[in-house]
mmCIF file of C-alpha atoms and ligand atoms in Angstrom:
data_model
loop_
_atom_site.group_PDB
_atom_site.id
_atom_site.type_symbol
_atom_site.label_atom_id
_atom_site.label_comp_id
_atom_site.label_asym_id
_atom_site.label_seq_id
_atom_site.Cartn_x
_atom_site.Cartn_y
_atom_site.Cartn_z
ATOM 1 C CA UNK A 1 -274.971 -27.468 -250.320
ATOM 2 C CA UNK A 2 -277.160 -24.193 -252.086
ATOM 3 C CA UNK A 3 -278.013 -21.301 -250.663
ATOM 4 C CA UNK A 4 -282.036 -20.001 -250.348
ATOM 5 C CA UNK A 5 -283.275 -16.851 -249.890
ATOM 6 C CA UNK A 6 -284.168 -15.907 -246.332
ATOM 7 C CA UNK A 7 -285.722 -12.267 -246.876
ATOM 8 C CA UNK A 8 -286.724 -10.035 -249.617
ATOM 9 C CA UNK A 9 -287.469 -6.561 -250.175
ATOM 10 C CA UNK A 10 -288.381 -3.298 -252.428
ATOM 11 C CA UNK A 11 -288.675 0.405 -253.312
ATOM 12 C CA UNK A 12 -290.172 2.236 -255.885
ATOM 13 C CA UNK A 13 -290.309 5.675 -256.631
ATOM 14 C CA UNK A 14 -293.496 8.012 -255.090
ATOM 15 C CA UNK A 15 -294.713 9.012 -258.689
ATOM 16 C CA UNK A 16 -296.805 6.881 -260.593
ATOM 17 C CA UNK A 17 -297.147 7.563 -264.248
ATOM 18 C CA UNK A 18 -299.909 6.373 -265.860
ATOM 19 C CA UNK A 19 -300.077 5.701 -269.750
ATOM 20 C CA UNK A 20 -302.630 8.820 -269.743
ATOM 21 C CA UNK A 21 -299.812 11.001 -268.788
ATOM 22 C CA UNK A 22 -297.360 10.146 -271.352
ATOM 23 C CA UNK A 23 -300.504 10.853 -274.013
ATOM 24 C CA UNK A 24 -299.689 14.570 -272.814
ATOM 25 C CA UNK A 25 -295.713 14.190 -273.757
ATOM 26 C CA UNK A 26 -295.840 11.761 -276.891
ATOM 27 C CA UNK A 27 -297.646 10.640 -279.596
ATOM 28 C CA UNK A 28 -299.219 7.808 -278.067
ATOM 29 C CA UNK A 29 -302.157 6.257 -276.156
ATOM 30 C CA UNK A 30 -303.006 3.795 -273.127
ATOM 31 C CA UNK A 31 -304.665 1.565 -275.391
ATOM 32 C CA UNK A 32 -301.748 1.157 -277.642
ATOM 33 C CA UNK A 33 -299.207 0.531 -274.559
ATOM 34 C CA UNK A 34 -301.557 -1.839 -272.662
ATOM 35 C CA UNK A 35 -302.710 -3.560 -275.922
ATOM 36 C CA UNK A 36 -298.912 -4.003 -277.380
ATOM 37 C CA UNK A 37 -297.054 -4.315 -273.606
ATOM 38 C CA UNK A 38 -299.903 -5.106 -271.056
ATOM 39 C CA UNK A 39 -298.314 -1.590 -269.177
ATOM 40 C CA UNK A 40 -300.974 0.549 -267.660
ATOM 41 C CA UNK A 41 -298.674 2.670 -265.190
ATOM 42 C CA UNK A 42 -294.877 2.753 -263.790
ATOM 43 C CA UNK A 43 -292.825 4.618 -261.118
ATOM 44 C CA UNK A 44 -290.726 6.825 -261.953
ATOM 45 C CA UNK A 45 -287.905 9.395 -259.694
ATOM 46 C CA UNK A 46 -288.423 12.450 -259.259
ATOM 47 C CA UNK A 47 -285.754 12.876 -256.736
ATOM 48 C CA UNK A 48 -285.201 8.907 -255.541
ATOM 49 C CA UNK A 49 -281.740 7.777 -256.637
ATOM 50 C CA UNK A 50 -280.258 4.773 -257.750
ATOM 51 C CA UNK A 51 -278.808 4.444 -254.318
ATOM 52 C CA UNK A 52 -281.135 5.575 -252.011
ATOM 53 C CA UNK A 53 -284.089 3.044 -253.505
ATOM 54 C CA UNK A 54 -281.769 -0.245 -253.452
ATOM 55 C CA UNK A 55 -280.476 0.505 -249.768
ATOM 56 C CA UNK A 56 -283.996 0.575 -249.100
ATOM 57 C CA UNK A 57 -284.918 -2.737 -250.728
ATOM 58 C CA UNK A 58 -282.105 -3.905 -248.900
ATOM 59 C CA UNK A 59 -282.914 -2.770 -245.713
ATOM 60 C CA UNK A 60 -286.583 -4.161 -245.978
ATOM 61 C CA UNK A 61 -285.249 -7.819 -247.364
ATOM 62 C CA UNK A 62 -282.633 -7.447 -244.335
ATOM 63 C CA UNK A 63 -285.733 -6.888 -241.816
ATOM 64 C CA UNK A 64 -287.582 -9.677 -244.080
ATOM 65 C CA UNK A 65 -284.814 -12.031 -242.937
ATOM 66 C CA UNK A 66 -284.659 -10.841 -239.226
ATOM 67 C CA UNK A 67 -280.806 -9.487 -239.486
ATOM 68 C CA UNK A 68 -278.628 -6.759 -239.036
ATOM 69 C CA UNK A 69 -276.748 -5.091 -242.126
ATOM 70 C CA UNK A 70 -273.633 -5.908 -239.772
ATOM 71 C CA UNK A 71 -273.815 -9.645 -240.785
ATOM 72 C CA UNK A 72 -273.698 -9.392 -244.569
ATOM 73 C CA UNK A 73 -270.377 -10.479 -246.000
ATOM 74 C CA UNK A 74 -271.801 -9.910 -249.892
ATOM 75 C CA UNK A 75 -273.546 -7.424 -251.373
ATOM 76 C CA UNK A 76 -274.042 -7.443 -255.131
ATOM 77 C CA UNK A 77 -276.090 -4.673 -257.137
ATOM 78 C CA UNK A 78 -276.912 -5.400 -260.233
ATOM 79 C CA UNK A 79 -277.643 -2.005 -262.526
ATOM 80 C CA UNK A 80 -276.855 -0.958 -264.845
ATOM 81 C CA UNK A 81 -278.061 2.502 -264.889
ATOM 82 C CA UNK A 82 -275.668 3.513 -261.853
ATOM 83 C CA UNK A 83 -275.274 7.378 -259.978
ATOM 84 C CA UNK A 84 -271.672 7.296 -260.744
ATOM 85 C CA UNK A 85 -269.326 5.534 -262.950
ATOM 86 C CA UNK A 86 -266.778 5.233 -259.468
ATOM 87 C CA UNK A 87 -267.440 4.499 -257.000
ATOM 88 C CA UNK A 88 -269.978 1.708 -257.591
ATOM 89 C CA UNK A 89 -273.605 1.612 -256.548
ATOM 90 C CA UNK A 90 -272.744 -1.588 -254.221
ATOM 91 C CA UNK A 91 -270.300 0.836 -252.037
ATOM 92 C CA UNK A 92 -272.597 3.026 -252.151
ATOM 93 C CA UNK A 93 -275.110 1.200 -250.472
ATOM 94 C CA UNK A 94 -272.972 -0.885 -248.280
ATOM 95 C CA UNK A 95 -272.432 3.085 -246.966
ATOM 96 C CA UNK A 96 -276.177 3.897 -246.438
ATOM 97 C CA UNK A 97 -276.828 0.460 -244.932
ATOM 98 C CA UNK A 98 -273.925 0.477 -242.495
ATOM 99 C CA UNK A 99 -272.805 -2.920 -243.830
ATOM 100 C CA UNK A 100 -269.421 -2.251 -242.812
ATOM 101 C CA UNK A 101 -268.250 -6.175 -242.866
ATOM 102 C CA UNK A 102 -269.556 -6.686 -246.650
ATOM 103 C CA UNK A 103 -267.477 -7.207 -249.720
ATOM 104 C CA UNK A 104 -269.497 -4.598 -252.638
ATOM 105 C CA UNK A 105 -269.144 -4.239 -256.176
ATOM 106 C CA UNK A 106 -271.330 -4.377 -258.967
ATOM 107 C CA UNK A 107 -273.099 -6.062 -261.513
ATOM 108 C CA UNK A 108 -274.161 -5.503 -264.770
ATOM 109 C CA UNK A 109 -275.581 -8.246 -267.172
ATOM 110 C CA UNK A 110 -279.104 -5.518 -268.144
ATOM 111 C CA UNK A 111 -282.493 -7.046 -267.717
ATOM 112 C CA UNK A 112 -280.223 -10.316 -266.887
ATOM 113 C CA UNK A 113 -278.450 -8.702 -264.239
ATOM 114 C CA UNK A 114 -280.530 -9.980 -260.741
ATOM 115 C CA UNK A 115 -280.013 -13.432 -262.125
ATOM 116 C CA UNK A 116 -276.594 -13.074 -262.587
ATOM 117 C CA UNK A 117 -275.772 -11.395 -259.122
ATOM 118 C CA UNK A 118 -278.396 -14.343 -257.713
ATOM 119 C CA UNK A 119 -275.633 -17.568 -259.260
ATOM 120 C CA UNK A 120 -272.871 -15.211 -258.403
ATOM 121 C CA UNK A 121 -273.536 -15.040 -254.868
ATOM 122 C CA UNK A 122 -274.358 -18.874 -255.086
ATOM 123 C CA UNK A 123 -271.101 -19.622 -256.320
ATOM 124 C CA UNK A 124 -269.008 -17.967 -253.820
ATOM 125 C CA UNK A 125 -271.711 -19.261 -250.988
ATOM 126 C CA UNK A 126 -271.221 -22.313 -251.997
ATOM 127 C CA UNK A 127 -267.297 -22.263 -252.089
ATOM 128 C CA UNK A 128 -267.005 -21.814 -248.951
ATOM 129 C CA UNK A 129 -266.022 -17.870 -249.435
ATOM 130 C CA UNK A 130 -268.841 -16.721 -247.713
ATOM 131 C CA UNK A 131 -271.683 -17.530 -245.641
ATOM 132 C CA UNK A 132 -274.397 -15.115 -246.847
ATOM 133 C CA UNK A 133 -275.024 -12.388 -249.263
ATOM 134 C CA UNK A 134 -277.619 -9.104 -250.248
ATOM 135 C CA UNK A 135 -278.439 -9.574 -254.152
ATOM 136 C CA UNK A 136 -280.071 -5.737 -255.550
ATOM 137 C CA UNK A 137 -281.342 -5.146 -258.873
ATOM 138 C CA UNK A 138 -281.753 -1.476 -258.593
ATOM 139 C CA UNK A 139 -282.236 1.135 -262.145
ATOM 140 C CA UNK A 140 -283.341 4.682 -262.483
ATOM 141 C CA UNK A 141 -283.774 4.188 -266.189
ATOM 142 C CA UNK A 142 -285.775 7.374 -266.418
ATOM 143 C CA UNK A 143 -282.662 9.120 -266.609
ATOM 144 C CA UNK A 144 -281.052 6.617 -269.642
ATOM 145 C CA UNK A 145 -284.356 6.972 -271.740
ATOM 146 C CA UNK A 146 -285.311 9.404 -274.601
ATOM 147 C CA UNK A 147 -288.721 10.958 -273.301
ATOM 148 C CA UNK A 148 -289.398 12.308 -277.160
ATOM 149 C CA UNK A 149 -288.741 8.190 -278.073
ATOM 150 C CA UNK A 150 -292.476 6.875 -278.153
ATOM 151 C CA UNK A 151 -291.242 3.446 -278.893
ATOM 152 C CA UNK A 152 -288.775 3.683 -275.838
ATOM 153 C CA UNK A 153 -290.146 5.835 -272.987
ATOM 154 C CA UNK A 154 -293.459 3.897 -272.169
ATOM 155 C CA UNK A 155 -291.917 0.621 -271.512
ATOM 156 C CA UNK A 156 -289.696 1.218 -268.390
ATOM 157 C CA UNK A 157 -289.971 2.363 -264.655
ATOM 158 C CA UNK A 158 -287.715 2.834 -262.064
ATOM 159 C CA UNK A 159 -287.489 0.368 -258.732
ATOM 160 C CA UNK A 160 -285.147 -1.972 -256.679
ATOM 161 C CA UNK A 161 -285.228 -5.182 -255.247
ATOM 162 C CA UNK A 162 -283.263 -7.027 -253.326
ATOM 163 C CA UNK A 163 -283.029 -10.279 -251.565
ATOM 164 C CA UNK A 164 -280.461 -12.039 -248.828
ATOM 165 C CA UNK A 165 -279.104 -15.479 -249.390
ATOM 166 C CA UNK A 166 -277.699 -17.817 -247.315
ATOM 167 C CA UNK A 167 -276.368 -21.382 -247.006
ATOM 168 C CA UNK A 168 -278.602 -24.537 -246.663
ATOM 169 C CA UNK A 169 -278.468 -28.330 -246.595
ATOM 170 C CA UNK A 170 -280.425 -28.901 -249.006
ATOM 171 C CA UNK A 171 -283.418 -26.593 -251.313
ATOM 172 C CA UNK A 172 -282.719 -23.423 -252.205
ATOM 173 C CA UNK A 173 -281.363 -22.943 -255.726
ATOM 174 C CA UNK A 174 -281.449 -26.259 -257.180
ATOM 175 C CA UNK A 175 -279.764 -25.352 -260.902
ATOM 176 C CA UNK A 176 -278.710 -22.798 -263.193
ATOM 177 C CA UNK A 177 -278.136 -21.843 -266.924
ATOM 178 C CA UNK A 178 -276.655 -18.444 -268.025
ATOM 179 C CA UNK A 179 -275.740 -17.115 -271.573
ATOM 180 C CA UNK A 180 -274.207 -14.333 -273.443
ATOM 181 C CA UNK A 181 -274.996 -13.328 -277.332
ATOM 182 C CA UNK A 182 -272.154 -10.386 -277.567
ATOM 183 C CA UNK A 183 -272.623 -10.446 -281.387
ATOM 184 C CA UNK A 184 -276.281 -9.111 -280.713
ATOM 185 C CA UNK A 185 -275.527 -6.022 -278.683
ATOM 186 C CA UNK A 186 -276.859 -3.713 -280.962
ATOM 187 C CA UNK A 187 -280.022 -4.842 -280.837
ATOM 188 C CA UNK A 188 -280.387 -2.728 -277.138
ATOM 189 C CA UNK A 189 -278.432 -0.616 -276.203
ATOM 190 C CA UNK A 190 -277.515 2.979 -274.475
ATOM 191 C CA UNK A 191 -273.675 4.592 -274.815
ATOM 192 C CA UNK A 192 -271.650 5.863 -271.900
ATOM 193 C CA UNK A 193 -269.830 8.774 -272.615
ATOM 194 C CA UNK A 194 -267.488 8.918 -275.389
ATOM 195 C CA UNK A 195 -263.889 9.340 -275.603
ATOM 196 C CA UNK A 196 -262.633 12.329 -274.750
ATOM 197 C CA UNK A 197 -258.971 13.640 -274.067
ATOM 198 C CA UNK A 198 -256.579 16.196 -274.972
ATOM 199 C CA UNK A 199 -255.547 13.981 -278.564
ATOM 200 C CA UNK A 200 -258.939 13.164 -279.438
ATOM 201 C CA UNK A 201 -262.863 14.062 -279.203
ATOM 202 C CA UNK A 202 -265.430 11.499 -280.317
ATOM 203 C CA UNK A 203 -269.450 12.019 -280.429
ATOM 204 C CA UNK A 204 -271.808 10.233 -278.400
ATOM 205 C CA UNK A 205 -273.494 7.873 -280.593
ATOM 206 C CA UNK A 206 -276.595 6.501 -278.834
ATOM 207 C CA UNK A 207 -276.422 8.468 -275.004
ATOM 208 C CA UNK A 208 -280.367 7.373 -274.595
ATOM 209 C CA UNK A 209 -281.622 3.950 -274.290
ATOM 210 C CA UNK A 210 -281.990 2.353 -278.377
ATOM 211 C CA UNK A 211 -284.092 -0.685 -279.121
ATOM 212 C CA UNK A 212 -285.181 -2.786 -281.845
ATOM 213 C CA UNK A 213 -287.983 -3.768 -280.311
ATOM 214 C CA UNK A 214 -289.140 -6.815 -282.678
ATOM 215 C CA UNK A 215 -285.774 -8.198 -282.559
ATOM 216 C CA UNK A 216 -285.982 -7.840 -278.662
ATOM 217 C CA UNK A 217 -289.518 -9.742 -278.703
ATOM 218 C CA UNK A 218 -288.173 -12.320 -281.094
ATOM 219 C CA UNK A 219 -284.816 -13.054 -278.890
ATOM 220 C CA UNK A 220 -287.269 -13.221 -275.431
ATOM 221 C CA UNK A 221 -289.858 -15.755 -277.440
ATOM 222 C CA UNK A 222 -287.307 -17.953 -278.644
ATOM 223 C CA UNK A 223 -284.000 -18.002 -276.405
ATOM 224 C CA UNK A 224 -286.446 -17.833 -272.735
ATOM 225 C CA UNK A 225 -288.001 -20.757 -272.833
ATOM 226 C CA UNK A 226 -284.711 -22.525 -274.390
ATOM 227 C CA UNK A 227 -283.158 -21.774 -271.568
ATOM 228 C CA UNK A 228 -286.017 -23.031 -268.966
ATOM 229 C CA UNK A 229 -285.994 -25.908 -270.683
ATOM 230 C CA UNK A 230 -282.059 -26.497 -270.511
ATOM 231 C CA UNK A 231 -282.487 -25.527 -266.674
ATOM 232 C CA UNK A 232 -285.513 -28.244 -265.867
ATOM 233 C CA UNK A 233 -283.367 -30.831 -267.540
ATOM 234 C CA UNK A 234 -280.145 -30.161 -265.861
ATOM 235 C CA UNK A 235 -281.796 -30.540 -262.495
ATOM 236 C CA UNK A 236 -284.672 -33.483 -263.471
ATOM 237 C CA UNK A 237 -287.730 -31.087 -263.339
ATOM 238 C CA UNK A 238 -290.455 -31.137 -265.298
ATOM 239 C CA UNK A 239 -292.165 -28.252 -266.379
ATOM 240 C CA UNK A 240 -295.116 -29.212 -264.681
ATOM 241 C CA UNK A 241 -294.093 -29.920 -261.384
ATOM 242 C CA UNK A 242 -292.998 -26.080 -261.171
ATOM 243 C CA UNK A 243 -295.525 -23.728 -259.585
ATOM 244 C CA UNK A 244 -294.597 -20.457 -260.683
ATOM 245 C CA UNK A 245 -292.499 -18.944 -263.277
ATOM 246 C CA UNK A 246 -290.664 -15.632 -262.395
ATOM 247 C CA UNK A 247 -289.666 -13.816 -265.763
ATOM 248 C CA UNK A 248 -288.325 -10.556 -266.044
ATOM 249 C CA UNK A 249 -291.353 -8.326 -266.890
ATOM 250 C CA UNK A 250 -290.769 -6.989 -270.230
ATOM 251 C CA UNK A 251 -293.548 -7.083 -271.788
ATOM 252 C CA UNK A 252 -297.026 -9.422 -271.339
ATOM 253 C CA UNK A 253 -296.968 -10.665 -274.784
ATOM 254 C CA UNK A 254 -293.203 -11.745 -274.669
ATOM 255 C CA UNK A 255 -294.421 -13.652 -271.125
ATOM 256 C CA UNK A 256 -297.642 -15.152 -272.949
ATOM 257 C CA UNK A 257 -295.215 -16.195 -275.775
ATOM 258 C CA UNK A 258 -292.955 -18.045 -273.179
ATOM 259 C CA UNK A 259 -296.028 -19.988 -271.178
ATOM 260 C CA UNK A 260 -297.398 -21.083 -274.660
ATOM 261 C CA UNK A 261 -294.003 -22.438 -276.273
ATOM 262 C CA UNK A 262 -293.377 -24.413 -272.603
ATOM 263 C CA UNK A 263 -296.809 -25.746 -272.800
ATOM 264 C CA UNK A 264 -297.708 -23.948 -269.385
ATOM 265 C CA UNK A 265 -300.840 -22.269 -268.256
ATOM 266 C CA UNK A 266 -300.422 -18.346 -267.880
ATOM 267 C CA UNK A 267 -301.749 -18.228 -264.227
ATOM 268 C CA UNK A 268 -298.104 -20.038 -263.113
ATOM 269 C CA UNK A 269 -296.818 -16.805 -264.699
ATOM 270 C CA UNK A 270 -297.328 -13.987 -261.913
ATOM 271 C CA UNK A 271 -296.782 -10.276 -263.347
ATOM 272 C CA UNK A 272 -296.930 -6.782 -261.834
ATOM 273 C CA UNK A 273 -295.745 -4.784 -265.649
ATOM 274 C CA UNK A 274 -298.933 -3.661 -265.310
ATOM 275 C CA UNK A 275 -298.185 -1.667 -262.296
ATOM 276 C CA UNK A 276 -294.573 -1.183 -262.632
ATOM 277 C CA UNK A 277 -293.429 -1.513 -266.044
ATOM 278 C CA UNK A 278 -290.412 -2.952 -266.953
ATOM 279 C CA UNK A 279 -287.276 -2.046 -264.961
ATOM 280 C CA UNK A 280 -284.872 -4.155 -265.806
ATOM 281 C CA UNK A 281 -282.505 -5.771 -263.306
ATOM 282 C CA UNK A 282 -284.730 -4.801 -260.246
ATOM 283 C CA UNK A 283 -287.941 -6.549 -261.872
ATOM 284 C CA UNK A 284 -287.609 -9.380 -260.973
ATOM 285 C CA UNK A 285 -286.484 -8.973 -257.159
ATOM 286 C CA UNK A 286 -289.986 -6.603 -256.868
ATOM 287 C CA UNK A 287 -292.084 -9.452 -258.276
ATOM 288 C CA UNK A 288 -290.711 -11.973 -255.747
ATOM 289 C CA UNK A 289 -290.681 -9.416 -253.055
ATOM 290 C CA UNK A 290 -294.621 -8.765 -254.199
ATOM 291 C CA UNK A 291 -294.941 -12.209 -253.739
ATOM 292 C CA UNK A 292 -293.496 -12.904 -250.760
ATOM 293 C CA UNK A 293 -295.588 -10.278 -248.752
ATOM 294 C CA UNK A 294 -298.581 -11.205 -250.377
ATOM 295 C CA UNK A 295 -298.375 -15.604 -248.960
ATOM 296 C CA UNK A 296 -297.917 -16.330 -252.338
ATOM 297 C CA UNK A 297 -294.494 -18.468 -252.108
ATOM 298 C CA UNK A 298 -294.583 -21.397 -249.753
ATOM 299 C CA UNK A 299 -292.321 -23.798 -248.357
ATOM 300 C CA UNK A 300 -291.350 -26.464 -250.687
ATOM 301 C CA UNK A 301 -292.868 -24.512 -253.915
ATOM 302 C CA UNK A 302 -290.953 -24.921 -257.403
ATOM 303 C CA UNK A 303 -290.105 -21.421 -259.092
ATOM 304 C CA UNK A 304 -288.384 -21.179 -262.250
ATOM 305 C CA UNK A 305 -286.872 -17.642 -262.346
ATOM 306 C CA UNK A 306 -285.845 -15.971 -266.036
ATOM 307 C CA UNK A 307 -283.938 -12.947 -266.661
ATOM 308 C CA UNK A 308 -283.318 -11.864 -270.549
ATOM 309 C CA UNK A 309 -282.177 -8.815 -272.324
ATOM 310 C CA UNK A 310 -279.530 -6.559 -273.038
ATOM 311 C CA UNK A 311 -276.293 -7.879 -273.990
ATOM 312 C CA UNK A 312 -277.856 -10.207 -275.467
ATOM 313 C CA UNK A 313 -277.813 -11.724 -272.256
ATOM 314 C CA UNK A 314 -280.099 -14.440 -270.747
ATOM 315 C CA UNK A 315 -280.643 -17.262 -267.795
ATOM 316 C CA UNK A 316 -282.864 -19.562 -265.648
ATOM 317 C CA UNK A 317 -282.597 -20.617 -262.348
ATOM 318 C CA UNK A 318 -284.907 -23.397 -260.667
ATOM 319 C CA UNK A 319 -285.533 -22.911 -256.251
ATOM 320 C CA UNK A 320 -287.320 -24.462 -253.897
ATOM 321 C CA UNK A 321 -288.924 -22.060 -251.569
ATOM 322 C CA UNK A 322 -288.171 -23.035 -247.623
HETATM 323 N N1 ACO B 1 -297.607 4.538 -279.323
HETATM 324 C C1 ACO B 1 -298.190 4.499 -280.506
HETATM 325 N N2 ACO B 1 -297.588 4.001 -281.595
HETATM 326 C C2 ACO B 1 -296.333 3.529 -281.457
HETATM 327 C C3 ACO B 1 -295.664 3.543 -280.230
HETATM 328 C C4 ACO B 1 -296.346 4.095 -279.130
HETATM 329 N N3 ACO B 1 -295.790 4.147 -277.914
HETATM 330 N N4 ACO B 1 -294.431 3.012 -280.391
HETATM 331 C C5 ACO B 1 -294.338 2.667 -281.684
HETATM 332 N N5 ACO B 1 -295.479 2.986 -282.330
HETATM 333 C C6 ACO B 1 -295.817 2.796 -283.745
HETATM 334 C C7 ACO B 1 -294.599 2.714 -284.614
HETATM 335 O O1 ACO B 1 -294.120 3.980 -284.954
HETATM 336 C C8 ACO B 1 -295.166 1.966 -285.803
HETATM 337 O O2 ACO B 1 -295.864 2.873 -286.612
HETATM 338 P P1 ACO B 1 -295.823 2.747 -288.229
HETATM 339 O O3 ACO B 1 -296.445 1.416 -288.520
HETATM 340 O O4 ACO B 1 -296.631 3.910 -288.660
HETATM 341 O O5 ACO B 1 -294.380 2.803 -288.580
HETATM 342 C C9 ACO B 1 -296.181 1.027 -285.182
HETATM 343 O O6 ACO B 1 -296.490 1.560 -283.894
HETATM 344 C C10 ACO B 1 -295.654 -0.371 -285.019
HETATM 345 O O7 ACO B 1 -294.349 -0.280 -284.429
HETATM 346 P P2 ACO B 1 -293.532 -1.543 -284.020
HETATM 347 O O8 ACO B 1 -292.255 -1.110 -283.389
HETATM 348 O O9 ACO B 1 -293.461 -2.447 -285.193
HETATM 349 O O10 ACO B 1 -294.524 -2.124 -282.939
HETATM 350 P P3 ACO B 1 -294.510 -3.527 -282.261
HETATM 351 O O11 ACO B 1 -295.780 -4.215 -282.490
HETATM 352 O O12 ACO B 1 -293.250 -4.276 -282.565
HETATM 353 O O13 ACO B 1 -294.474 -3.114 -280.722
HETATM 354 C C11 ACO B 1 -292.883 -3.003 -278.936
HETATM 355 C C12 ACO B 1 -293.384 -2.356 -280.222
HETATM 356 C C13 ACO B 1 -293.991 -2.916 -277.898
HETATM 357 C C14 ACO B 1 -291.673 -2.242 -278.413
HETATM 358 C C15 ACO B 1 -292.549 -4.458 -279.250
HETATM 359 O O14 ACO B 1 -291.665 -4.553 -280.322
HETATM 360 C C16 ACO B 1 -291.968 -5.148 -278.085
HETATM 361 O O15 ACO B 1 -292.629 -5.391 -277.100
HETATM 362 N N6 ACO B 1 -290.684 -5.520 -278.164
HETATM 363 C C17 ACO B 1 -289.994 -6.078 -277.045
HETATM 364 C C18 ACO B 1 -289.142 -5.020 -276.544
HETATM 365 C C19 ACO B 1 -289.068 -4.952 -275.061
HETATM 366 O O16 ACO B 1 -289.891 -5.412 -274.321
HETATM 367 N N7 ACO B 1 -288.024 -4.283 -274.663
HETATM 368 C C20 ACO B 1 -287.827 -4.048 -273.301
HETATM 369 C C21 ACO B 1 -286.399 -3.882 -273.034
HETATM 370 S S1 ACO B 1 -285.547 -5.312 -273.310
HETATM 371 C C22 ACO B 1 -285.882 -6.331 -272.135
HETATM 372 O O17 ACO B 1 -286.313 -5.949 -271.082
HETATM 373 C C23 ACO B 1 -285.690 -7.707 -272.446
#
């Protein structure tokens, strides 16, 4: 018994901003960005919230699937730039959506965090707990990122994605690896807010997104395609009987790096950074959901699917698409 995904669904925000624009705000230029990141333009909120964009993802993969919001007994979001601290975005959304009968609460593993959510809801779909569940990436990192940070503020965009899982017989999610590298945290990383009380007063340290951005690359090129491979060989796939390879869009080099290190040809690796950019726990949800509406994914396709970052945090899952 596995669960498979039966709809999917996204939002973005209205406003498009190209790499032109952010010539006007910092010292940079589109050919650096699309020559170093592949990025030629995200989304980003100018009024959109965390909230309102993953209710509609979910509400689109719920229409996708041909339910009501009343059936859900899961939802997961997966952020982790949320609206509040409590209550979390899940409740939130559960609100908007009017899925009164589902359990919420949320997730955050970073750029990790869809593929997290996606085994958590396996697990407890496949104990028995429950029969189905919503799975959101959702992030307004606009608001987490330092817009005077050239090395920072051109890689991400804001989106959600979402997708609803049930139980099957058989297909579906076939395997999955997931890993945590706590000692590496400071490699990414963006400070809540600091303690604060009547005994003591501490400064913020980092309270905008901070990156060191080659050890980033270096983690994604060499712990990604580690972890494929430790997925493929836990459930007897090869790497060429898979047709497509979902990563988290970070960055078109780190996804070239991946395809050449598994030995795979770069057309089984779909991306939309150019578009979008890289936003974190609700990329990959939007690729799938781009692929889905587009005839891209049929029945009985192999898709590895790859989250990595913050954390350090990474995973792989291998489906078949029904
Ligand atoms: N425009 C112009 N110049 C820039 C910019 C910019 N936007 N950003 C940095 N530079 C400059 C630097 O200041 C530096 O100048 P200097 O040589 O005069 O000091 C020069 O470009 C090279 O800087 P590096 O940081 O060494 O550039 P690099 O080739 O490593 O590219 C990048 C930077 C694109 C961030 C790269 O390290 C990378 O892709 N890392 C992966 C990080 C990533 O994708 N993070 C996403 C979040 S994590 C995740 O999703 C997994």
């Amino acid at each position: 018994m596995a669960i498979r995904i039966i709809g999917t669904g996204s939002a973005l925000p209205k406003k498009q901003v190209t790499n032109k624009e952010l010539e006007s705000r910092v010292d940079t230029s589109d050919e650096w960005i699309r020559e170093r990141t592949g990025i030629g333009s995200r989304h980003i909120s100018t009024g959109e919230t965390l909230v309102s964009l993953t209710a509609q993802a979910c509400g689109r993969a719920l229409e996708n699937a041909g339910r009501q919001a009343s059936e859900v007994e899961l939802l997961l979001v997966a952020t982790c730039s949320p609206e509040r601290g409590i209550p979390c975005a899940a409740c939130q959304v559960q609100s908007a959506l009017g899925a009164d009968r589902a359990v919420a609460f949320d997730l955050n593993a970073a750029c990790a965090g869809f593929l997290f959510a996606l085994n958590t809801a396996c697990a407890y779909v496949e104990a028995g707990i429950y029969r189905n569940a919503l799975v959101a990436g959702g992030e307004v990192l606009s608001k987490i990122v330092d817009w005077t940070d050239r090395g920072t503020c051109i890689l991400f965009g804001d989106g959600a994605g979402a997708c609803l899982v049930e139980k099957c017989d058989r297909g579906g999610l076939l395997g999955f690896v997931q890993h945590s590298d706590g000692s590496r945290g400071d490699v990414l990383k963006c400070d809540s807010r600091p303690l604060k009380n009547p005994f003591v007063s501490l400064e913020m340290e980092a309270p905008y997104v901070q990156m060191d951005g080659r050890e980033v690359f270096a983690f994604a090129v060499r712990q990604v395609p580690e972890s494929i491979t430790e997925v493929l060989h836990k459930t007897g796939i090869a790497v060429e009987e898979v047709d497509l390879f979902v990563l988290h869009q970070a960055n078109r080099r780190i996804i070239e790096g991946i395809a050449k290190r598994l030995g795979a040809d770069i057309s089984r690796f779909p991306v939309n950074l150019d578009r979008v950019g890289n936003m974190s726990s609700a990329a990959i949800p939007v690729l799938l959901d781009e692929l889905n509406r587009q005839g891209k994914l049929q029945a009985g396709m192999k898709l590895v699917l790859s989250g990595f970052g913050a954390g350090l945090t990474y995973g792989s899952c291998v489906m078949e698409w029904q």
